[in-house]
Structure formats: C-alpha cells, structure tokens
Amino acid sequence: MRLVILNGPNLNRLGKREPSVYGTETLDDLMNEINEHCSQNQVRILHKQSNWEGQLIDWIHEAQSHQLDGIIMNPGAFTHYSYAIRDAVSSVEIPVIEVHISNVHNREEFRKESVIAPVCVGQISGFGFESYKMAVDYFIRRRNHGTS
Ligand code: DQA
C-alpha cells in the first residue's frame, strides 16, 4: 500500500512555530515517527510539504496518476478557505483524510470551518502527531478488512 502525506503552509516551521499550540517537535521528527509506524505495517509512505497552494494541488493530481492508495493531508490555513484544494480533492478518486495537529474546533472561530473536509473521507483534529498516525491506521484497517 502506498500513501502520501501532504503538509501545507507553515508546517515546515514545526518546532519553532507557536510551540504551545503545535509542540516542540519538527517536521523531520514527524516524518521519522510516521516512517517507523509505516515500516512496521508494510506501508510505503511519501512525505511532501509546500507553502504553495498550486503545488499541493499538483501533488493531489499526481497521487491519482500514480494510483496511490490514499492521501493524508494537513492543508494548514488553506483548510479554511481553499476552494481550489477542495476541487482538487473532488477531482480524484483517491480517499483523502484531512488531519490537524491542533484541535481546530476549540481555537479561533475561523478555524472551525473546513471547506475541504466535506469532500474528504473524514477529518482528524487535535491529537498532535497522533492525528497522522490515526489516519495511517485507518488506511491499514481498510486494506486489511476491505472496509471504508
Ligand atoms: C493546522 C490548523 C490550521 O488552522 C493552521 O492554519 C495550521 C495548522 C493544524 O495542524 O493544527 O497551519 O492545520
């Protein structure tokens, strides 16, 4: 099974950025933790991060042309207003899970709305780096049991 993790804007600043909200671990720490989790479960994982909306859209399209099995995406602030990313998700047949490190529902009002989550399989929010691993686990269960 092949999955891709797409991290959006400002997630390259993990570890330095608002540590009280996002913790002190870096994007490299996140990738290492996920790689370990995936290698224990025969999952091939790709990691990508961009601060650019169009780049994220290209990677969503590419996941379709490479016939990946799933996308785990933290769209960062694009979550709350990018109809273009939403349309990209709708344009592919690959299941997408939206993840967030912080709980977007107990922060500022504008973070409560995701324009992307309605076209995803679901949203996992508020569990720190565990949010990503929970999304990987969903895809593992789906592979093992053929459920969605
Ligand atoms: C975030 C939440 C977003 O509201 C914010 O803009 C981010 C990070 C999260 O992972 O908690 O950049 O997606």
mmCIF file of C-alpha atoms and ligand atoms in Angstrom:
data_model
loop_
_atom_site.group_PDB
_atom_site.id
_atom_site.type_symbol
_atom_site.label_atom_id
_atom_site.label_comp_id
_atom_site.label_asym_id
_atom_site.label_seq_id
_atom_site.Cartn_x
_atom_site.Cartn_y
_atom_site.Cartn_z
ATOM 1 C CA MET A 1 0.000 0.000 0.000
ATOM 2 C CA ARG A 2 1.302 3.428 -0.958
ATOM 3 C CA LEU A 3 0.221 6.610 0.822
ATOM 4 C CA VAL A 4 1.322 10.216 0.566
ATOM 5 C CA ILE A 5 1.353 12.802 3.328
ATOM 6 C CA LEU A 6 0.873 16.363 2.120
ATOM 7 C CA ASN A 7 1.704 19.110 4.584
ATOM 8 C CA GLY A 8 0.683 22.646 3.690
ATOM 9 C CA PRO A 9 1.867 26.126 4.585
ATOM 10 C CA ASN A 10 3.962 26.850 7.652
ATOM 11 C CA LEU A 11 4.235 23.206 8.654
ATOM 12 C CA ASN A 12 7.926 23.362 7.724
ATOM 13 C CA ARG A 13 8.163 25.615 10.817
ATOM 14 C CA LEU A 14 7.036 22.936 13.255
ATOM 15 C CA GLY A 15 9.198 23.018 16.356
ATOM 16 C CA LYS A 16 9.727 26.779 16.070
ATOM 17 C CA ARG A 17 6.201 27.855 15.319
ATOM 18 C CA GLU A 18 3.852 28.533 18.290
ATOM 19 C CA PRO A 19 5.202 25.603 20.357
ATOM 20 C CA SER A 20 2.371 25.999 22.871
ATOM 21 C CA VAL A 21 -0.066 25.068 20.086
ATOM 22 C CA TYR A 22 1.965 22.782 17.805
ATOM 23 C CA GLY A 23 4.581 21.341 20.187
ATOM 24 C CA THR A 24 8.365 21.387 20.001
ATOM 25 C CA GLU A 25 8.921 18.528 17.556
ATOM 26 C CA THR A 26 9.952 19.321 13.991
ATOM 27 C CA LEU A 27 8.659 18.185 10.616
ATOM 28 C CA ASP A 28 11.631 15.779 10.441
ATOM 29 C CA ASP A 29 10.581 14.306 13.808
ATOM 30 C CA LEU A 30 7.067 13.862 12.419
ATOM 31 C CA MET A 31 8.399 12.123 9.296
ATOM 32 C CA ASN A 32 10.605 9.808 11.369
ATOM 33 C CA GLU A 33 7.732 8.818 13.642
ATOM 34 C CA ILE A 34 5.458 8.117 10.701
ATOM 35 C CA ASN A 35 8.140 6.231 8.778
ATOM 36 C CA GLU A 36 8.647 3.924 11.740
ATOM 37 C CA HIS A 37 4.914 3.374 12.125
ATOM 38 C CA CYS A 38 4.585 2.636 8.401
ATOM 39 C CA SER A 39 7.557 0.292 8.137
ATOM 40 C CA GLN A 40 6.053 -1.846 10.926
ATOM 41 C CA ASN A 41 2.877 -2.143 8.862
ATOM 42 C CA GLN A 42 4.161 -2.664 5.317
ATOM 43 C CA VAL A 43 3.050 0.776 4.204
ATOM 44 C CA ARG A 44 5.107 2.771 1.705
ATOM 45 C CA ILE A 45 4.868 6.413 2.638
ATOM 46 C CA LEU A 46 5.873 9.571 0.797
ATOM 47 C CA HIS A 47 6.171 12.952 2.519
ATOM 48 C CA LYS A 48 5.726 16.304 0.835
ATOM 49 C CA GLN A 49 5.430 19.828 2.201
ATOM 50 C CA SER A 50 4.752 23.083 0.397
ATOM 51 C CA ASN A 51 3.776 26.615 1.293
ATOM 52 C CA TRP A 52 2.148 26.956 -2.156
ATOM 53 C CA GLU A 53 -1.473 26.143 -2.924
ATOM 54 C CA GLY A 54 -0.796 25.203 -6.574
ATOM 55 C CA GLN A 55 1.963 22.797 -5.584
ATOM 56 C CA LEU A 56 -0.397 20.976 -3.199
ATOM 57 C CA ILE A 57 -2.973 20.767 -5.991
ATOM 58 C CA ASP A 58 -0.392 19.320 -8.400
ATOM 59 C CA TRP A 59 0.563 16.689 -5.820
ATOM 60 C CA ILE A 60 -3.104 15.698 -5.343
ATOM 61 C CA HIS A 61 -3.436 15.206 -9.120
ATOM 62 C CA GLU A 62 -0.137 13.312 -9.193
ATOM 63 C CA ALA A 63 -1.360 10.925 -6.470
ATOM 64 C CA GLN A 64 -4.170 9.991 -8.869
ATOM 65 C CA SER A 65 -1.882 9.488 -11.863
ATOM 66 C CA HIS A 66 0.452 7.349 -9.727
ATOM 67 C CA GLN A 67 -2.563 5.438 -8.395
ATOM 68 C CA LEU A 68 -1.658 5.824 -4.742
ATOM 69 C CA ASP A 69 -3.976 4.235 -2.185
ATOM 70 C CA GLY A 70 -4.578 7.289 -0.038
ATOM 71 C CA ILE A 71 -3.705 10.879 0.764
ATOM 72 C CA ILE A 72 -3.258 12.225 4.282
ATOM 73 C CA MET A 73 -3.317 15.977 4.100
ATOM 74 C CA ASN A 74 -2.799 18.789 6.569
ATOM 75 C CA PRO A 75 -3.710 21.796 4.416
ATOM 76 C CA GLY A 76 -2.724 24.293 7.166
ATOM 77 C CA ALA A 77 -4.614 27.564 6.832
ATOM 78 C CA PHE A 78 -5.780 26.590 3.310
ATOM 79 C CA THR A 79 -8.195 24.316 5.170
ATOM 80 C CA HIS A 80 -10.389 27.266 5.928
ATOM 81 C CA TYR A 81 -10.690 28.906 2.509
ATOM 82 C CA SER A 82 -9.133 27.000 -0.388
ATOM 83 C CA TYR A 83 -11.915 26.015 -2.772
ATOM 84 C CA ALA A 84 -9.164 25.169 -5.256
ATOM 85 C CA ILE A 85 -7.762 22.446 -2.983
ATOM 86 C CA ARG A 86 -11.283 21.244 -2.274
ATOM 87 C CA ASP A 87 -11.936 20.946 -6.016
ATOM 88 C CA ALA A 88 -8.640 19.078 -6.455
ATOM 89 C CA VAL A 89 -9.726 16.553 -3.809
ATOM 90 C CA SER A 90 -13.118 16.188 -5.523
ATOM 91 C CA SER A 91 -11.373 15.666 -8.857
ATOM 92 C CA VAL A 92 -9.536 12.499 -7.775
ATOM 93 C CA GLU A 93 -10.839 9.070 -6.818
ATOM 94 C CA ILE A 94 -8.274 8.540 -4.083
ATOM 95 C CA PRO A 95 -9.551 8.687 -0.497
ATOM 96 C CA VAL A 96 -8.255 11.748 1.353
ATOM 97 C CA ILE A 97 -8.146 12.260 5.118
ATOM 98 C CA GLU A 98 -7.718 15.785 6.465
ATOM 99 C CA VAL A 99 -5.578 15.961 9.590
ATOM 100 C CA HIS A 100 -4.676 18.697 12.047
ATOM 101 C CA ILE A 101 -2.191 18.809 14.877
ATOM 102 C CA SER A 102 -4.250 21.236 16.945
ATOM 103 C CA ASN A 103 -7.950 20.956 17.673
ATOM 104 C CA VAL A 104 -9.307 23.389 15.086
ATOM 105 C CA HIS A 105 -12.674 23.348 16.842
ATOM 106 C CA ASN A 106 -11.521 24.924 20.098
ATOM 107 C CA ARG A 107 -9.473 27.775 18.649
ATOM 108 C CA GLU A 108 -10.397 30.926 16.737
ATOM 109 C CA GLU A 109 -13.828 30.974 15.086
ATOM 110 C CA PHE A 110 -12.402 30.959 11.533
ATOM 111 C CA ARG A 111 -10.606 27.658 12.168
ATOM 112 C CA LYS A 112 -13.843 25.819 12.921
ATOM 113 C CA GLU A 113 -14.789 25.725 9.268
ATOM 114 C CA SER A 114 -13.017 23.452 6.815
ATOM 115 C CA VAL A 115 -14.031 23.897 3.195
ATOM 116 C CA ILE A 116 -12.074 20.722 2.358
ATOM 117 C CA ALA A 117 -13.293 18.209 4.982
ATOM 118 C CA PRO A 118 -16.756 17.744 3.375
ATOM 119 C CA VAL A 119 -15.125 16.134 0.313
ATOM 120 C CA CYS A 120 -12.713 14.005 2.382
ATOM 121 C CA VAL A 121 -13.331 10.619 3.998
ATOM 122 C CA GLY A 122 -13.084 12.492 7.292
ATOM 123 C CA GLN A 123 -11.156 14.862 9.479
ATOM 124 C CA ILE A 124 -8.881 14.020 12.430
ATOM 125 C CA SER A 125 -8.053 17.029 14.557
ATOM 126 C CA GLY A 126 -6.398 17.735 17.871
ATOM 127 C CA PHE A 127 -4.201 14.715 18.576
ATOM 128 C CA GLY A 128 -0.818 16.219 17.730
ATOM 129 C CA PHE A 129 1.327 13.935 15.570
ATOM 130 C CA GLU A 130 -1.019 11.080 16.516
ATOM 131 C CA SER A 131 -3.569 12.619 14.128
ATOM 132 C CA TYR A 132 -1.388 11.474 11.197
ATOM 133 C CA LYS A 133 -0.838 8.003 12.648
ATOM 134 C CA MET A 134 -4.568 7.575 13.218
ATOM 135 C CA ALA A 135 -5.084 8.382 9.540
ATOM 136 C CA VAL A 136 -2.426 5.813 8.539
ATOM 137 C CA ASP A 137 -4.195 3.273 10.787
ATOM 138 C CA TYR A 138 -7.479 3.927 9.006
ATOM 139 C CA PHE A 139 -5.859 3.045 5.679
ATOM 140 C CA ILE A 140 -4.242 -0.068 7.208
ATOM 141 C CA ARG A 141 -7.602 -1.269 8.534
ATOM 142 C CA ARG A 142 -9.215 -0.524 5.198
ATOM 143 C CA ARG A 143 -6.538 -2.591 3.430
ATOM 144 C CA ASN A 144 -6.763 -5.472 5.934
ATOM 145 C CA HIS A 145 -10.535 -5.675 6.165
ATOM 146 C CA GLY A 146 -11.632 -4.185 2.885
ATOM 147 C CA THR A 147 -13.827 -1.690 4.742
ATOM 148 C CA SER A 148 -14.084 2.059 4.430
HETATM 149 C C1 DQA B 1 -3.337 23.332 11.448
HETATM 150 C C2 DQA B 1 -4.519 24.210 11.898
HETATM 151 C C3 DQA B 1 -4.722 25.370 10.932
HETATM 152 O O1 DQA B 1 -5.796 26.179 11.384
HETATM 153 C C4 DQA B 1 -3.480 26.229 10.884
HETATM 154 O O2 DQA B 1 -3.645 27.266 9.950
HETATM 155 C C5 DQA B 1 -2.265 25.429 10.595
HETATM 156 C C6 DQA B 1 -2.083 24.155 11.263
HETATM 157 C C7 DQA B 1 -3.056 22.196 12.443
HETATM 158 O O3 DQA B 1 -2.377 21.237 12.060
HETATM 159 O O4 DQA B 1 -3.448 22.266 13.606
HETATM 160 O O5 DQA B 1 -1.370 25.868 9.859
HETATM 161 O O6 DQA B 1 -3.687 22.740 10.201
#
